[in-house]
C-alpha positions as MATLAB code, in Angstrom:
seq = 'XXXXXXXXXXXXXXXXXXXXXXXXXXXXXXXXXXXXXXXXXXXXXXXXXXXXXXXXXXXXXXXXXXXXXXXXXXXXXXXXXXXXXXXXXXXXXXXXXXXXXXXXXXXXXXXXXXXXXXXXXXXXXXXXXXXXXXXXXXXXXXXXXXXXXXXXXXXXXXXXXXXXXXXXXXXXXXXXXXXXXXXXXXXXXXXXXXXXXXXXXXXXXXXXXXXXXXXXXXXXXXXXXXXXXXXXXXXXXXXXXXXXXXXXXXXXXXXXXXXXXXXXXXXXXXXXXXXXXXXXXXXXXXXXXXXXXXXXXXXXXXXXXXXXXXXXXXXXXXXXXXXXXXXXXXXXXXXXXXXXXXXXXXXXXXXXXXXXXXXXXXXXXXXXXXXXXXXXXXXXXXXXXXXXXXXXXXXXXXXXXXXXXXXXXXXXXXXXXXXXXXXXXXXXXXXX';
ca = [
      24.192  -21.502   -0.468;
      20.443  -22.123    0.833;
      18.155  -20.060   -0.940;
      14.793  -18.348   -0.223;
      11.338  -17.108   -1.907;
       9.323  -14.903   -0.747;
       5.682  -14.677   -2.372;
       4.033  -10.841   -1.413;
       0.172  -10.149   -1.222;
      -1.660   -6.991   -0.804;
      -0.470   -3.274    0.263;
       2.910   -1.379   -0.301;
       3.498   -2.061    3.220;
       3.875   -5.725    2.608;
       6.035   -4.637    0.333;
       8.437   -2.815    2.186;
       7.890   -6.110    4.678;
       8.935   -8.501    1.722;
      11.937   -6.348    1.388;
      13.192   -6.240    4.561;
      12.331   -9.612    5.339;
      14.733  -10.605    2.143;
      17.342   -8.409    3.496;
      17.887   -9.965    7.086;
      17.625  -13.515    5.134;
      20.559  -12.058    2.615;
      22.444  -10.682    5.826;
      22.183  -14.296    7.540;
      23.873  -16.034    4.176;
      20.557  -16.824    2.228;
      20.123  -16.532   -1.758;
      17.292  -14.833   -2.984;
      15.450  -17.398   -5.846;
      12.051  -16.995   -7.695;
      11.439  -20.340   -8.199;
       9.817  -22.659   -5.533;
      11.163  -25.931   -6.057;
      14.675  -24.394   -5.752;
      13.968  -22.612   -2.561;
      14.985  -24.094    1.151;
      12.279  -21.993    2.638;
       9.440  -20.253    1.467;
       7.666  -17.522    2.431;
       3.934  -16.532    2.169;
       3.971  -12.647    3.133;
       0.416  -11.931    3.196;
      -3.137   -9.472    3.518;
      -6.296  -10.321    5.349;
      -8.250   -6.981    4.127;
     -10.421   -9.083    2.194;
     -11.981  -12.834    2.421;
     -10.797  -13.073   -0.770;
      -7.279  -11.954   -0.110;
      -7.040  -14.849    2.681;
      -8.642  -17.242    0.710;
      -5.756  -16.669   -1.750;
      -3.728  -17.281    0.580;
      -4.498  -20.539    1.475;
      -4.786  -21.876   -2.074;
      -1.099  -20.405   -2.685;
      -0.371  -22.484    0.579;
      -1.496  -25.737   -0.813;
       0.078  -25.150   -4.683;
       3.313  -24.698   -2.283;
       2.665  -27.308   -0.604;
       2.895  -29.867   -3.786;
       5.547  -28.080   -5.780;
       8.307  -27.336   -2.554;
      11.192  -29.569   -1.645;
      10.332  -32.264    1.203;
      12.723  -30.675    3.291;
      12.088  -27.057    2.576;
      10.559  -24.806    5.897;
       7.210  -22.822    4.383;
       5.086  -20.304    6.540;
       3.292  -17.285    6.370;
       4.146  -14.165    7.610;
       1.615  -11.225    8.105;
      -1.934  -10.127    8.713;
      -3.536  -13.473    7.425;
      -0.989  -15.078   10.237;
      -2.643  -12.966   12.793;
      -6.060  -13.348   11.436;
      -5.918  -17.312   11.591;
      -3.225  -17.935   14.117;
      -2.640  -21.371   15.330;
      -5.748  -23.116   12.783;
      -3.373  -22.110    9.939;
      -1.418  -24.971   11.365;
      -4.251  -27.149   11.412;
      -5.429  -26.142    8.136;
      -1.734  -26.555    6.694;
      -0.150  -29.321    8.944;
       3.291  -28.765    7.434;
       3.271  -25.092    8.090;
       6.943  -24.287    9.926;
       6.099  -21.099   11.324;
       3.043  -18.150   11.498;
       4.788  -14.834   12.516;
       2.322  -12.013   12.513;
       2.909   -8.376   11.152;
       4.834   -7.754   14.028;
       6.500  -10.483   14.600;
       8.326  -11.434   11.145;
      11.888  -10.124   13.042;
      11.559  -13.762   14.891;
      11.907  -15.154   11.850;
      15.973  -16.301   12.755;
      14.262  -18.483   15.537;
      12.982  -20.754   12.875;
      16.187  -20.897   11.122;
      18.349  -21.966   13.761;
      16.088  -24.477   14.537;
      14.169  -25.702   11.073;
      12.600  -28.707   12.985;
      10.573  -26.475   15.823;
       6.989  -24.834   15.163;
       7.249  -21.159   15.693;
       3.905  -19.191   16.568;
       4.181  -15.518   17.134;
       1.044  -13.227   16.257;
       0.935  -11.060   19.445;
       0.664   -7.111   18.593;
       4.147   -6.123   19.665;
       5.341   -2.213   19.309;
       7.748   -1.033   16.642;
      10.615   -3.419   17.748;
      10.902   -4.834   13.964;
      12.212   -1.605   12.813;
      15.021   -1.896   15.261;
      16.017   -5.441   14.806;
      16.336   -5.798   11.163;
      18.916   -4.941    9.133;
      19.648   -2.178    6.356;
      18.961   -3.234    2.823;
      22.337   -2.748    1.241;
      20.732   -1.200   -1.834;
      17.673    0.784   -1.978;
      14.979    0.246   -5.082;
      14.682    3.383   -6.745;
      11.651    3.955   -5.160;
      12.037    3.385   -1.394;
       8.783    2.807    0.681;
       9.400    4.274    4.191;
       6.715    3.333    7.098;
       6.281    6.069    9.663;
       3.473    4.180   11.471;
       1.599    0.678   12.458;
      -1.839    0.336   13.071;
      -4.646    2.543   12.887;
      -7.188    4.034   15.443;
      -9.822    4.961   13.433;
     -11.464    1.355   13.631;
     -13.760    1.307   10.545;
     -16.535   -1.451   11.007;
     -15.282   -3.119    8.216;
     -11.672   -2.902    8.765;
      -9.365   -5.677   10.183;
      -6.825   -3.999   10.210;
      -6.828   -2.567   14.159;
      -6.996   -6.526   14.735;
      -4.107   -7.750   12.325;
      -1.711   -4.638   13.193;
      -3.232   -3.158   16.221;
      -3.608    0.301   17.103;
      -1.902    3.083   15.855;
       1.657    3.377   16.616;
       4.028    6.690   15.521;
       8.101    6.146   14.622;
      10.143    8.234   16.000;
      10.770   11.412   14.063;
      14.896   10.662   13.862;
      14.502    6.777   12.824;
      12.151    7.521   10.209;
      14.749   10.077    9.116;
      17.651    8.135    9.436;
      16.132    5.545    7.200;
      15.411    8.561    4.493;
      19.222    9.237    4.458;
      19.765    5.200    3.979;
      17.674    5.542    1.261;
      19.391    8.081   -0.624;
      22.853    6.800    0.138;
      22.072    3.921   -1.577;
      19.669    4.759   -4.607;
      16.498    5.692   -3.941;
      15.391    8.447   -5.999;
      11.801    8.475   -4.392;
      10.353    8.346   -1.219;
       7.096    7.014   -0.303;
       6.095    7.423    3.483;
       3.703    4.578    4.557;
       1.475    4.287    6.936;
      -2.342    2.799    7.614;
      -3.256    6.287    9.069;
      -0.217    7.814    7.217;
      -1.440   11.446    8.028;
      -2.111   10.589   11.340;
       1.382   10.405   12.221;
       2.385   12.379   15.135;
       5.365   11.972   17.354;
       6.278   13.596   20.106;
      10.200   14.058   20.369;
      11.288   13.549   24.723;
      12.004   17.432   24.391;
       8.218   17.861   24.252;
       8.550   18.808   20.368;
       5.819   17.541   18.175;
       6.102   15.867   14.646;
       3.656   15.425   11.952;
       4.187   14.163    8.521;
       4.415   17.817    6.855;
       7.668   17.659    8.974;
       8.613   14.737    7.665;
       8.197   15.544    3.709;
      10.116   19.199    4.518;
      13.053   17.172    5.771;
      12.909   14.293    3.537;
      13.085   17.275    0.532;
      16.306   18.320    1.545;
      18.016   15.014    0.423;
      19.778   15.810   -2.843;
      18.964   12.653   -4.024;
      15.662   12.535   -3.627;
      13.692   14.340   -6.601;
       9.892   12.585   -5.838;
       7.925   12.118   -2.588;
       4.432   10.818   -1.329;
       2.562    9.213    1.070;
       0.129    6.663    1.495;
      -3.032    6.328    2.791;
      -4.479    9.142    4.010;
      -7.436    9.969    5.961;
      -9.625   12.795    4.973;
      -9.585   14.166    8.434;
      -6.009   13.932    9.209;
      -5.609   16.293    6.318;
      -4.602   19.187    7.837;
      -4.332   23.043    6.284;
      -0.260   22.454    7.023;
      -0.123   19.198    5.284;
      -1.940   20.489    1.985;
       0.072   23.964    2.045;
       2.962   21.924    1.382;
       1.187   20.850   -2.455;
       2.089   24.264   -3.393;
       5.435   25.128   -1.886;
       7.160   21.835   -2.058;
       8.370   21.109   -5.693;
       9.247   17.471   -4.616;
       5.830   16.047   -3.480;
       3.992   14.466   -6.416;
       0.571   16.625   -7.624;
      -1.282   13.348   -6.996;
      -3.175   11.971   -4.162;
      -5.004    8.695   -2.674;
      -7.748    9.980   -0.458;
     -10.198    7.589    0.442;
     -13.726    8.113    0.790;
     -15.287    4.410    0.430;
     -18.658    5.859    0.180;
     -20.915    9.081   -1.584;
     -23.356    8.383    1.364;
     -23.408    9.904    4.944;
     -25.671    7.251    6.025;
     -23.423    4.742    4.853;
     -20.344    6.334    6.136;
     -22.134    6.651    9.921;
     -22.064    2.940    9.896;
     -18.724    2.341    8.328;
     -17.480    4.840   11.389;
     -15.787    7.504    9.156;
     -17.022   10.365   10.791;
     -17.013   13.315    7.853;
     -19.047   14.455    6.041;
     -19.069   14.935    2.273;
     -19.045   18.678    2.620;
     -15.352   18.999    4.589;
     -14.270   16.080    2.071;
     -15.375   18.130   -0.651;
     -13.530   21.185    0.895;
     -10.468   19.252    1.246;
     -10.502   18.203   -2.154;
     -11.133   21.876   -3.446;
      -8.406   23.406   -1.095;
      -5.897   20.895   -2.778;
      -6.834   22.350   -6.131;
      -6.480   25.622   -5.125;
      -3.214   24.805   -3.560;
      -1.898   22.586   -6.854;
      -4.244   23.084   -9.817;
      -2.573   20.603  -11.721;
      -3.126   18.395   -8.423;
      -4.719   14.756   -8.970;
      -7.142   12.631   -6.675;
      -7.324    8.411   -6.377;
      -9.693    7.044   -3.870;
     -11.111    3.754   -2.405;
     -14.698    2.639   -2.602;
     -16.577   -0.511   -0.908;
     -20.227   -1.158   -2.791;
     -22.717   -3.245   -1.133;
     -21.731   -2.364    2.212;
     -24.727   -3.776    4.951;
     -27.758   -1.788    4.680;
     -26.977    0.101    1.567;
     -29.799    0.790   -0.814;
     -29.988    2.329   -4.443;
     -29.682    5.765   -3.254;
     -26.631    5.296   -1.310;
     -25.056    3.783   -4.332;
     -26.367    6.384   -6.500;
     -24.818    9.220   -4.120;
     -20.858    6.982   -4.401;
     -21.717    7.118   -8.417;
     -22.316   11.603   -7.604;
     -19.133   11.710   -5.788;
     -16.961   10.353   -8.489;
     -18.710   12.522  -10.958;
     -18.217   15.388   -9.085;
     -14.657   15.047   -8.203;
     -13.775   12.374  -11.061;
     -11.226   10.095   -9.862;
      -8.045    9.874  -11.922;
      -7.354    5.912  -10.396;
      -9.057    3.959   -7.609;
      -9.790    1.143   -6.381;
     -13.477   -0.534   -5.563;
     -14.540   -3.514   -3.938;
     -17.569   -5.366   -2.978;
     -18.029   -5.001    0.619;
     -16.633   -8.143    2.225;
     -17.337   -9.111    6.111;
     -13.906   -9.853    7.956;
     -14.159  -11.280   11.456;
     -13.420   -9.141   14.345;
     -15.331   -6.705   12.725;
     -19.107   -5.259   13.689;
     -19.269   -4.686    9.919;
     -19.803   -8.685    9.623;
     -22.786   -8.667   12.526;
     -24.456   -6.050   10.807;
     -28.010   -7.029    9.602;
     -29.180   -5.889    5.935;
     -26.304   -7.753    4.034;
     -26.357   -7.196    0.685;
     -26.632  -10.230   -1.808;
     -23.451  -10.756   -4.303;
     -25.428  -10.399   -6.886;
     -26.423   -6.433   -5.916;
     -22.852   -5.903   -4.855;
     -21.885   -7.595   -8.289;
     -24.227   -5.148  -10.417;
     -23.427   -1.896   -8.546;
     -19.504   -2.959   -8.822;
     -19.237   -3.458  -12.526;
     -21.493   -0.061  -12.666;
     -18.767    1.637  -10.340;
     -15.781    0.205  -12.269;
     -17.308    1.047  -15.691;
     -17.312    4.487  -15.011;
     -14.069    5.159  -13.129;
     -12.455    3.181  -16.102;
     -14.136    6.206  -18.361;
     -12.919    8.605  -16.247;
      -9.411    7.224  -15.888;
      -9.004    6.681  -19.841;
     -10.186   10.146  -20.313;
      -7.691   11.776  -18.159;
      -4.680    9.713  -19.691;
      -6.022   10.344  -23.248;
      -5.921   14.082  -21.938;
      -1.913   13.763  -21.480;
      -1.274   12.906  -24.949;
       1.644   15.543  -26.441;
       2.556   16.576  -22.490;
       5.601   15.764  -21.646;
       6.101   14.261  -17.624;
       9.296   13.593  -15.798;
       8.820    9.930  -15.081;
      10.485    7.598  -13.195;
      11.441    3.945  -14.596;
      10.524    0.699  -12.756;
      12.840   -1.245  -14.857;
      12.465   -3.457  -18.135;
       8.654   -5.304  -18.767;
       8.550   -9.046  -19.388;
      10.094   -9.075  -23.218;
      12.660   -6.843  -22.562;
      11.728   -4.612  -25.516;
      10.469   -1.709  -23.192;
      10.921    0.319  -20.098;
       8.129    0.915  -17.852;
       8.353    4.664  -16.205;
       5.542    5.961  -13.402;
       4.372    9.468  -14.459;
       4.184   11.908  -11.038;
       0.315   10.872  -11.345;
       1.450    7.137  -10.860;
       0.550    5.962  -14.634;
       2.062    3.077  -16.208;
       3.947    4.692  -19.036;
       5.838    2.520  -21.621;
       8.644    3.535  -23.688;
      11.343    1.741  -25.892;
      13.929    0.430  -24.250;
      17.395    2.137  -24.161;
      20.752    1.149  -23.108;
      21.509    4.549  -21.684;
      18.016    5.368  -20.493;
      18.561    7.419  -17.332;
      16.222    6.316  -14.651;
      14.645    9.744  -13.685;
      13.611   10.801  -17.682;
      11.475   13.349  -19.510;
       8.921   11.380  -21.438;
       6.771   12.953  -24.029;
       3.328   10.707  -24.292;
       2.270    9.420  -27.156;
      -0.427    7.126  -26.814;
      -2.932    5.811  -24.000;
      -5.784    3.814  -23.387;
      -7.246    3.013  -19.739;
      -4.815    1.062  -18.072;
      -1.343    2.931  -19.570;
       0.533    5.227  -21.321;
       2.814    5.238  -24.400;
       5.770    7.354  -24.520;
       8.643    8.359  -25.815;
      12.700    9.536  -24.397;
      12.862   13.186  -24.769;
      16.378   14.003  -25.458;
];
């Protein structure tokens, strides 16, 4: 039996990607292996949001290069395939195929022929959903895209280039896959989406869906006890979207809402369009909905032009809000952006400093909340065994790392009473 590995960068969308992309190879006779020199074809599933995600890339592409079989296919499949297109080949002249984000269902093409080149990056529509099969078994946790693309076109996103613009499922299919999920294990949901908030559908009897319609239907899956979504954009966070915090039981009290920047000036020339006033409003009307309600968030430092007091102001947001998790970059130009032909670039050494400052003090803030949920007890939900074998690792509804002795019988949905924690985890303990 030939067998394939697939190697996944980046989002949870490339991870729902990775898995479907396994499951049409496992539907066409292929054995999954996580070793390369085993593998008849390899895969490269990959993210352009940063330089430094590509470059990855491309070093992972030449390790694979040395350590594959002489007759094994390789390509990459993704947003880096978009982004670099046909010089991937001529940086990588044994490449087989570069399918972009959109394109990865072509992937048979390649297989039916291993000695062609296959080149497919164009920004298709949602055909891929369509075309490939059904996993067989659902994950526990079972990530659910409801939309491609995004509309909002940051100035230093890539994204409306790599996945192009925004593009809603139809209410039914992303249904339909819910039900899948269920059927065959998923205990959680998590809807996807670059915009996921943004989603809006409009059924051919005129009938209009938006993700609160989603979650309500999703909820009445008896098998499905958690649900959230992922990412969101503070104005797409509408009064009937955060009502739902406080009357559905199901959707986790925790929240990724990025805000990338404390500054309006700042956000003016990132093109995000609020202001810190209706983000702090959302933010408060959350609380008010679900008090025990949680916030994550994104942050880019040293974006073009940004001076002391712009940082300072990012620094006043987290304070004022304090950020249970997040996640914070140095700004880094992407082509195909106007973010990257933006005078006033900031030098790596500034970004450097006012990163570490940034990271420093959402690590505080992060250790002090899971420090806080010492002697709680959380229904948490278990990923599976960690690398010895000697624990479990469960996710807490606030999306902590919590790790617990292992047990034969341990059910996979479990109350956990916390014992221990420091900034990156938890320590708990089966309550029986």
């Amino acid at each position: 039996m030939k067998k394939f590995f697939i190697q996944t960068f980046g989002c949870q969308m490339n991870v729902y990607d990775g898995q479907r992309i396994a499951a049409m190879l496992e539907s066409h006779g292929w054995q999954a292996t996580d070793k390369i020199p085993d593998a008849d074809l390899i895969i490269l599933n990959t993210c352009a949001v940063r330089e430094k995600a590509t470059n990855k890339v491309f070093s992972a592409l030449g390790r694979v290069r040395r350590a594959k079989r002489p007759n094994a296919m390789f390509g990459i499949v993704g947003c880096v395939a978009r982004e670099a297109g046909a010089t991937a080949f001529r940086r990588i002249p044994e490449l087989n195929f570069v399918l972009g984000p959109q394109s990865y269902h072509k992937l048979p093409e390649i297989l039916n022929n291993p000695d062609a080149r296959l080149l497919n990056i164009d920004l298709g529509g949602l055909e891929k959903f369509d075309e490939l099969p059904q996993m067989e078994k659902s994950p526990a946790v079972a990530y659910i895209p409801i939309q491609e693309g995004c509309n909002h076109c940051c100035t230093y996103c890539i994204v409306p280039y790599t996945r192009g613009r925004e593009l809603s499922r139809p209410f039914s299919d992303v249904i339909r896959d819910c039900e899948h999920a269920a059927r065959t294990g998923a205990i959680e949901i998590c809807f996807l989406g670059q915009n996921v908030n943004g989603y809006k559908y409009t059924a051919p009897n005129g009938t209009v869906y938006r993700l609160s319609h989603l979650i309500r239907e999703a909820a009445q899956l008896p098998e499905i006890q958690r649900i959230r979504f992922t990412s969101s954009y503070p104005t797409e966070m509408t009064d009937d979207l955060i009502d739902l915090f406080k009357s559905e039981e199901k959707l986790l009290p925790f929240l990724n809402l990025p805000i990338q920047s404390g500054s309006p000036d700042v956000l003016t020339r990132m093109n995000r369009p609020y202001s810190l006033d209706l983000y702090i409003d959302i933010v408060d009307k959350l609380k008010a909905a679900r008090p025990d309600i949680q916030i994550s968030s994104d942050f880019i430092v040293g974006f073009p032009g940004e001076t002391d007091s712009d940082f300072n102001q990012t620094m006043d947001i987290v304070r004022r809000v304090r950020y249970i998790n997040s996640y914070s970059f140095k700004y880094s130009p992407r082509p195909h952006t106007a973010a990257a032909l933006m005078k006033d670039q900031i030098p790596e050494s500034v970004k450097a400093q006012r990163l570490a400052a940034l990271d420093a003090f959402l690590n505080d803030i992060q250790r002090e909340f899971n420090e806080s949920c010492i002697g709680k007890t959380m229904t948490c939900l278990c990923e599976g065994a960690d690398k010895t074998g000697n624990h479990l690792v469960y996710r807490t509804p606030y999306m902590q790392q919590c790790i617990v002795p292992a047990h034969d019988d341990a059910p996979v949905l479990a109350d956990i009473r916390i014992t221990a924690a420091n900034k990156a985890s938890l320590r708990g303990e089966l309550v029986k």
